[in-house]
Amino acid sequence: MRVPLKRFWVVVKPFKLPAVLEALEGFRVGGLLVSECRGYGRQKGHLELYEGSEYQITFLPKARIEFLASAFEADAIVEAVRSAAATGRIGDGKIFLSDVRRCEGWEGA
């Protein structure tokens, strides 16, 4: 019997990455992909002051985490990630989930 899977795509502030990865240790996540990225949400960046001039910072640094996990653990994983990533400020991140219809791997060629 196959276990239904969910694909998680999580975007968090880079300094929260270690806390999120630690929160995921309690779940059956077989492997994950972490990458640095840049983007913006509803806040569309922010203004910074440098040597007396204002600059619009459009794309903010983020960390992206992608992994598959059991659909049965999805709600608990979302809550664990949300709790670990929270700072209480705008731009804490996003969690996207989708159903996995098929997953295949292969060993070297």
Coordinates of N, CA and C in Angstrom, one line a residue:
M1 N 0.8 -1.2 0.0 CA 0.0 0.0 0.0 C 0.9 1.3 0.0
R2 N 0.6 2.2 -0.9 CA 1.4 3.4 -1.0 C 0.8 4.5 -0.1
V3 N 1.7 5.2 0.6 CA 1.3 6.3 1.4 C 1.1 7.5 0.6
P4 N 0.0 8.2 0.7 CA -0.2 9.5 -0.1 C 0.8 10.5 0.4
L5 N 1.4 11.2 -0.6 CA 2.5 12.2 -0.3 C 2.0 13.6 -0.7
K6 N 2.6 14.5 0.0 CA 2.5 15.9 -0.2 C 3.8 16.5 -0.6
R7 N 3.8 17.5 -1.5 CA 5.1 18.2 -1.8 C 5.0 19.5 -1.1
F8 N 6.0 19.8 -0.3 CA 6.1 21.0 0.5 C 7.1 21.9 -0.2
W9 N 6.8 23.2 -0.3 CA 7.7 24.2 -0.9 C 7.6 25.4 0.1
V10 N 8.6 25.5 0.9 CA 8.6 26.5 2.1 C 9.6 27.6 1.8
V11 N 9.2 28.8 2.0 CA 10.1 30.0 1.8 C 10.1 30.7 3.1
V12 N 11.3 30.9 3.7 CA 11.5 31.5 5.0 C 12.6 32.5 5.0
K13 N 12.7 33.4 6.0 CA 13.9 34.2 6.2 C 15.1 33.4 6.4
P14 N 16.2 33.7 5.8 CA 17.4 32.9 5.8 C 17.9 32.6 7.3
F15 N 17.8 33.5 8.2 CA 18.3 33.2 9.5 C 17.4 32.3 10.3
K16 N 16.2 32.0 9.7 CA 15.3 31.0 10.4 C 15.4 29.6 9.8
L17 N 16.3 29.5 8.8 CA 16.5 28.1 8.2 C 16.9 27.1 9.2
P18 N 17.9 27.3 10.1 CA 18.3 26.3 11.0 C 17.1 25.8 11.9
A19 N 16.3 26.8 12.4 CA 15.2 26.4 13.3 C 14.2 25.6 12.5
V20 N 13.9 25.9 11.3 CA 12.9 25.2 10.5 C 13.4 23.7 10.2
L21 N 14.7 23.6 9.9 CA 15.3 22.3 9.6 C 15.2 21.5 10.9
E22 N 15.5 22.1 12.0 CA 15.4 21.3 13.3 C 14.0 20.9 13.6
A23 N 13.0 21.7 13.3 CA 11.6 21.4 13.5 C 11.2 20.2 12.6
L24 N 11.8 20.1 11.4 CA 11.5 19.0 10.5 C 12.1 17.7 10.9
E25 N 13.0 17.7 11.8 CA 13.7 16.4 12.3 C 12.7 15.5 12.9
G26 N 11.6 15.9 13.5 CA 10.7 15.1 14.1 C 9.7 14.4 13.2
F27 N 9.9 14.6 11.9 CA 9.0 14.0 10.9 C 9.7 13.1 9.9
R28 N 9.0 12.3 9.2 CA 9.6 11.4 8.3 C 9.7 12.1 6.9
V29 N 10.8 12.9 6.9 CA 11.2 13.6 5.6 C 12.4 12.8 5.1
G30 N 12.3 12.1 4.0 CA 13.4 11.3 3.5 C 14.6 12.1 3.0
G31 N 14.4 13.3 2.6 CA 15.4 14.1 2.0 C 14.8 15.5 1.7
L32 N 15.6 16.4 1.6 CA 15.1 17.8 1.2 C 16.1 18.5 0.4
L33 N 15.6 19.6 -0.2 CA 16.4 20.4 -1.1 C 16.3 21.8 -0.5
V34 N 17.5 22.5 -0.2 CA 17.5 23.8 0.3 C 18.3 24.7 -0.7
S35 N 17.7 25.9 -1.0 CA 18.4 26.8 -1.9 C 18.2 28.2 -1.4
E36 N 19.1 29.1 -1.8 CA 18.9 30.5 -1.5 C 18.2 31.1 -2.7
C37 N 17.3 32.0 -2.4 CA 16.6 32.7 -3.5 C 16.3 34.1 -3.0
R38 N 15.7 34.9 -3.9 CA 15.3 36.3 -3.6 C 13.9 36.5 -4.1
G39 N 13.1 37.3 -3.4 CA 11.8 37.5 -3.8 C 11.1 38.6 -2.9
Y40 N 9.8 38.7 -3.1 CA 9.0 39.6 -2.3 C 7.6 39.1 -2.2
G41 N 6.9 39.5 -1.2 CA 5.5 39.2 -1.0 C 4.7 40.4 -1.1
R42 N 3.7 40.5 -0.2 CA 2.8 41.7 -0.3 C 3.5 43.0 0.0
Q43 N 4.6 42.9 0.8 CA 5.3 44.2 1.1 C 6.1 44.7 0.0
K44 N 6.4 44.0 -1.0 CA 7.1 44.4 -2.2 C 8.4 45.1 -1.9
G45 N 9.2 44.5 -1.0 CA 10.5 45.0 -0.6 C 10.4 46.1 0.4
H46 N 11.4 46.9 0.5 CA 11.5 48.0 1.5 C 12.5 49.0 1.1
L47 N 12.5 50.2 1.8 CA 13.4 51.3 1.6 C 14.6 51.1 2.6
E48 N 15.8 51.4 2.1 CA 17.0 51.4 3.0 C 17.7 52.7 2.7
L49 N 18.3 53.2 3.8 CA 19.1 54.4 3.7 C 20.6 54.1 3.7
Y50 N 21.3 54.6 2.7 CA 22.7 54.4 2.5 C 23.4 55.7 2.1
E51 N 24.3 56.1 3.0 CA 25.0 57.4 2.8 C 24.1 58.5 2.4
G52 N 23.0 58.6 3.2 CA 22.1 59.8 3.0 C 21.1 59.6 1.9
S53 N 21.1 58.6 1.1 CA 20.2 58.4 0.0 C 19.3 57.1 0.3
E54 N 18.0 57.2 -0.2 CA 17.1 56.1 0.0 C 17.2 55.2 -1.2
Y55 N 17.2 53.9 -1.0 CA 17.2 52.9 -2.1 C 16.0 52.0 -1.9
Q56 N 15.3 51.7 -2.9 CA 14.3 50.7 -2.9 C 14.9 49.3 -3.0
I57 N 14.7 48.4 -2.0 CA 15.2 47.1 -2.1 C 14.0 46.2 -2.5
T58 N 13.9 45.8 -3.8 CA 12.8 45.1 -4.3 C 12.8 43.6 -3.9
F59 N 13.9 42.9 -4.1 CA 13.9 41.5 -3.8 C 14.7 41.2 -2.6
L60 N 14.1 40.5 -1.6 CA 14.7 40.3 -0.3 C 15.3 38.8 -0.3
P61 N 16.3 38.6 0.4 CA 16.9 37.3 0.5 C 16.0 36.3 1.2
K62 N 15.8 35.1 0.7 CA 15.0 34.1 1.3 C 15.7 32.8 1.2
A63 N 15.2 31.8 2.0 CA 15.7 30.4 1.9 C 14.5 29.6 1.5
R64 N 14.7 28.7 0.5 CA 13.6 27.8 0.0 C 14.0 26.4 0.4
I65 N 13.0 25.7 0.9 CA 13.1 24.3 1.3 C 12.0 23.5 0.6
E66 N 12.4 22.4 -0.1 CA 11.5 21.6 -0.8 C 11.7 20.2 -0.3
F67 N 10.5 19.5 -0.1 CA 10.6 18.1 0.4 C 9.3 17.4 0.2
L68 N 9.3 16.1 0.3 CA 8.1 15.3 0.3 C 7.9 14.7 1.6
A69 N 6.6 14.6 2.0 CA 6.3 13.9 3.3 C 4.9 13.3 3.2
S70 N 4.6 12.5 4.2 CA 3.3 11.9 4.2 C 2.1 12.9 4.3
A71 N 1.1 12.7 3.6 CA -0.1 13.6 3.6 C -0.7 13.5 5.0
F72 N -0.5 12.4 5.7 CA -1.1 12.3 7.1 C -0.4 13.2 8.1
E73 N 0.8 13.6 7.8 CA 1.5 14.5 8.7 C 1.5 15.9 8.3
A74 N 0.8 16.2 7.2 CA 0.9 17.6 6.6 C 0.5 18.7 7.5
D75 N -0.6 18.5 8.3 CA -1.1 19.6 9.2 C 0.0 19.8 10.3
A76 N 0.5 18.8 10.8 CA 1.5 18.9 11.9 C 2.8 19.5 11.4
I77 N 3.2 19.2 10.2 CA 4.4 19.8 9.6 C 4.2 21.3 9.3
V78 N 3.0 21.6 8.8 CA 2.8 23.0 8.5 C 2.8 23.8 9.9
E79 N 2.2 23.3 10.9 CA 2.3 24.0 12.2 C 3.7 24.1 12.8
A80 N 4.5 23.0 12.6 CA 5.9 23.0 13.1 C 6.7 24.0 12.4
V81 N 6.5 24.1 11.0 CA 7.3 25.0 10.2 C 6.9 26.5 10.5
R82 N 5.6 26.7 10.6 CA 5.1 28.0 10.9 C 5.6 28.5 12.3
S83 N 5.6 27.6 13.3 CA 6.1 28.0 14.6 C 7.6 28.3 14.6
A84 N 8.3 27.5 13.9 CA 9.8 27.7 13.8 C 10.2 28.9 13.0
A85 N 9.4 29.3 12.0 CA 9.8 30.4 11.1 C 9.3 31.7 11.6
A86 N 8.4 31.7 12.6 CA 7.7 32.9 13.0 C 8.6 33.9 13.7
T87 N 8.5 35.2 13.3 CA 9.2 36.3 14.0 C 8.2 37.3 14.4
G88 N 6.9 37.2 13.9 CA 5.9 38.1 14.2 C 5.9 39.4 13.4
R89 N 6.8 39.4 12.4 CA 6.9 40.5 11.5 C 6.5 40.2 10.1
I90 N 6.3 41.2 9.3 CA 5.9 41.0 7.9 C 7.0 40.2 7.2
G91 N 6.7 39.3 6.3 CA 7.7 38.6 5.5 C 8.2 37.3 6.1
D92 N 7.5 36.8 7.1 CA 8.0 35.5 7.8 C 8.1 34.4 6.8
G93 N 7.3 34.4 5.7 CA 7.4 33.3 4.7 C 6.1 32.8 4.2
K94 N 6.2 31.7 3.5 CA 5.1 31.0 2.9 C 5.3 29.5 2.9
I95 N 4.2 28.8 2.9 CA 4.2 27.3 2.9 C 3.2 26.9 1.8
F96 N 3.7 26.3 0.7 CA 2.9 25.8 -0.3 C 2.9 24.3 -0.3
L97 N 1.7 23.7 -0.5 CA 1.6 22.2 -0.5 C 0.8 21.8 -1.8
S98 N 1.2 20.7 -2.3 CA 0.5 20.1 -3.5 C 0.5 18.6 -3.3
D99 N -0.4 17.9 -4.0 CA -0.5 16.5 -4.0 C 0.6 15.9 -4.9
V100 N 1.1 14.8 -4.5 CA 2.1 14.1 -5.4 C 1.4 12.9 -6.0
R101 N 1.3 12.8 -7.3 CA 0.6 11.7 -7.9 C 1.6 10.5 -8.2
R102 N 2.8 10.9 -8.4 CA 3.8 9.8 -8.7 C 5.2 10.3 -8.3
C103 N 6.0 9.4 -7.8 CA 7.3 9.8 -7.4 C 8.3 8.7 -7.8
E104 N 9.2 8.9 -8.6 CA 10.2 7.9 -9.0 C 11.6 8.4 -8.8
G105 N 12.5 7.5 -8.4 CA 13.9 7.8 -8.2 C 14.7 6.9 -9.1
W106 N 15.9 7.2 -9.2 CA 16.8 6.2 -10.0 C 18.2 6.3 -9.4
E107 N 18.9 5.2 -9.5 CA 20.3 5.1 -9.0 C 21.2 5.3 -10.2
G108 N 22.3 6.1 -10.1 CA 23.3 6.3 -11.1 C 23.1 5.6 -12.5
A109 N 23.7 6.1 -13.4 CA 23.5 5.5 -14.8 C 24.9 5.0 -15.3

